Amino acid sequence: MKLILRGHHLLCLQGFQGYGYDKSFVENMTEINEIRKSENTLISLTNAPDDICKACPNLKDGLCENQLQNERIKSMDDEVLSKLNPTKEYNALDLFNKTETIFNSKESVDKICSECMWHKECLFYQNL
Ligand code: SF4
């Protein structure tokens, strides 16, 4: 199985506990969160709409909400991608292990998570 994931979603998936924008978003995110835990899954990285965005009600004309918000989201992705190799196709388990070691403190995710509306529901952020 192959997944395409935007950079900041590598963090969101680690904190996901069933909250989301609507029912189909949550169902899709739940499924992707299972797929990414398989050792047979390969992941390509992006800073554009991905396999999570495709079921999101905020995705409009290929943008996350609007131009301004889309730029904010892309800069969160770019911050994560700057610590990885965005041209590489990763084994899912290796990628999440690597991500966990890089983003391992509140300081390390400051530019990515500090303005996120899901702070209180995100186990990844809460456990840092
Ligand atoms: S469209 Fe925006 S809010 Fe929706 S999943 Fe993608 S990045 Fe998140």
PDB file of N, CA and C and ligand atoms in Angstrom, residues 6 8-9 21 25 49-50 52-54 56-59 63-65 69 73, ligand 1:
ATOM      1  N   ARG A   6       1.152  14.925   3.523  1.00  0.00           N
ATOM      2  CA  ARG A   6       1.816  16.228   3.643  1.00  0.00           C
ATOM      3  C   ARG A   6       2.601  16.241   4.953  1.00  0.00           C
ATOM      4  N   HIS A   8       3.101  18.067   7.693  1.00  0.00           N
ATOM      5  CA  HIS A   8       2.619  18.240   9.070  1.00  0.00           C
ATOM      6  C   HIS A   8       1.686  17.102   9.498  1.00  0.00           C
ATOM      7  N   HIS A   9       1.140  16.373   8.530  1.00  0.00           N
ATOM      8  CA  HIS A   9       0.262  15.255   8.902  1.00  0.00           C
ATOM      9  C   HIS A   9       1.019  14.096   9.543  1.00  0.00           C
ATOM     10  N   TYR A  21     -13.058  16.992  11.395  1.00  0.00           N
ATOM     11  CA  TYR A  21     -13.976  18.025  10.911  1.00  0.00           C
ATOM     12  C   TYR A  21     -15.388  17.497  10.660  1.00  0.00           C
ATOM     13  N   PHE A  25     -14.350  12.652   7.217  1.00  0.00           N
ATOM     14  CA  PHE A  25     -12.950  12.987   7.499  1.00  0.00           C
ATOM     15  C   PHE A  25     -12.381  12.019   8.544  1.00  0.00           C
ATOM     16  N   PRO A  49      -2.277  19.085  -1.075  1.00  0.00           N
ATOM     17  CA  PRO A  49      -3.331  18.173  -0.616  1.00  0.00           C
ATOM     18  C   PRO A  49      -2.926  16.702  -0.752  1.00  0.00           C
ATOM     19  N   ASP A  50      -3.226  15.923   0.275  1.00  0.00           N
ATOM     20  CA  ASP A  50      -2.761  14.536   0.347  1.00  0.00           C
ATOM     21  C   ASP A  50      -3.928  13.569   0.565  1.00  0.00           C
ATOM     22  N   ILE A  52      -5.144  12.539   3.265  1.00  0.00           N
ATOM     23  CA  ILE A  52      -6.015  12.970   4.369  1.00  0.00           C
ATOM     24  C   ILE A  52      -6.899  14.125   3.890  1.00  0.00           C
ATOM     25  N   CYS A  53      -6.310  15.076   3.214  1.00  0.00           N
ATOM     26  CA  CYS A  53      -7.068  16.235   2.703  1.00  0.00           C
ATOM     27  C   CYS A  53      -8.206  15.827   1.774  1.00  0.00           C
ATOM     28  N   LYS A  54      -8.034  14.709   1.050  1.00  0.00           N
ATOM     29  CA  LYS A  54      -9.029  14.375   0.027  1.00  0.00           C
ATOM     30  C   LYS A  54     -10.424  14.131   0.622  1.00  0.00           C
ATOM     31  N   CYS A  56     -11.471  15.944   3.309  1.00  0.00           N
ATOM     32  CA  CYS A  56     -11.660  17.072   4.245  1.00  0.00           C
ATOM     33  C   CYS A  56     -12.621  18.119   3.686  1.00  0.00           C
ATOM     34  N   PRO A  57     -13.586  18.544   4.483  1.00  0.00           N
ATOM     35  CA  PRO A  57     -14.530  19.564   4.008  1.00  0.00           C
ATOM     36  C   PRO A  57     -13.884  20.939   3.807  1.00  0.00           C
ATOM     37  N   ASN A  58     -12.672  21.124   4.353  1.00  0.00           N
ATOM     38  CA  ASN A  58     -11.985  22.418   4.187  1.00  0.00           C
ATOM     39  C   ASN A  58     -11.265  22.554   2.853  1.00  0.00           C
ATOM     40  N   LEU A  59     -11.119  21.443   2.135  1.00  0.00           N
ATOM     41  CA  LEU A  59     -10.396  21.487   0.862  1.00  0.00           C
ATOM     42  C   LEU A  59     -11.310  22.058  -0.223  1.00  0.00           C
ATOM     43  N   LEU A  63      -7.172  24.050  -2.447  1.00  0.00           N
ATOM     44  CA  LEU A  63      -6.574  24.848  -1.368  1.00  0.00           C
ATOM     45  C   LEU A  63      -7.182  24.457  -0.033  1.00  0.00           C
ATOM     46  N   CYS A  64      -6.388  24.582   1.033  1.00  0.00           N
ATOM     47  CA  CYS A  64      -6.903  24.401   2.377  1.00  0.00           C
ATOM     48  C   CYS A  64      -7.589  25.699   2.805  1.00  0.00           C
ATOM     49  N   GLU A  65      -8.896  25.725   2.773  1.00  0.00           N
ATOM     50  CA  GLU A  65      -9.753  26.867   3.135  1.00  0.00           C
ATOM     51  C   GLU A  65      -9.641  28.035   2.161  1.00  0.00           C
ATOM     52  N   GLN A  69      -4.775  30.786   4.446  1.00  0.00           N
ATOM     53  CA  GLN A  69      -4.668  29.597   5.291  1.00  0.00           C
ATOM     54  C   GLN A  69      -3.816  28.533   4.608  1.00  0.00           C
ATOM     55  N   ILE A  73      -0.566  26.559   6.116  1.00  0.00           N
ATOM     56  CA  ILE A  73      -0.479  25.090   6.199  1.00  0.00           C
ATOM     57  C   ILE A  73       0.763  24.593   5.461  1.00  0.00           C
TER      58      ILE A  73
HETATM   59  S1  SF4 B   1      -7.464  20.486   3.770  1.00  0.00           S
HETATM   60 FE1  SF4 B   1      -6.401  21.624   5.376  1.00  0.00          FE
HETATM   61  S2  SF4 B   1      -7.586  21.256   7.265  1.00  0.00           S
HETATM   62 FE2  SF4 B   1      -8.156  19.705   5.752  1.00  0.00          FE
HETATM   63  S3  SF4 B   1      -6.822  17.957   6.203  1.00  0.00           S
HETATM   64 FE3  SF4 B   1      -5.853  19.150   4.570  1.00  0.00          FE
HETATM   65  S4  SF4 B   1      -4.450  20.517   5.678  1.00  0.00           S
HETATM   66 FE4  SF4 B   1      -5.910  19.735   7.197  1.00  0.00          FE
END
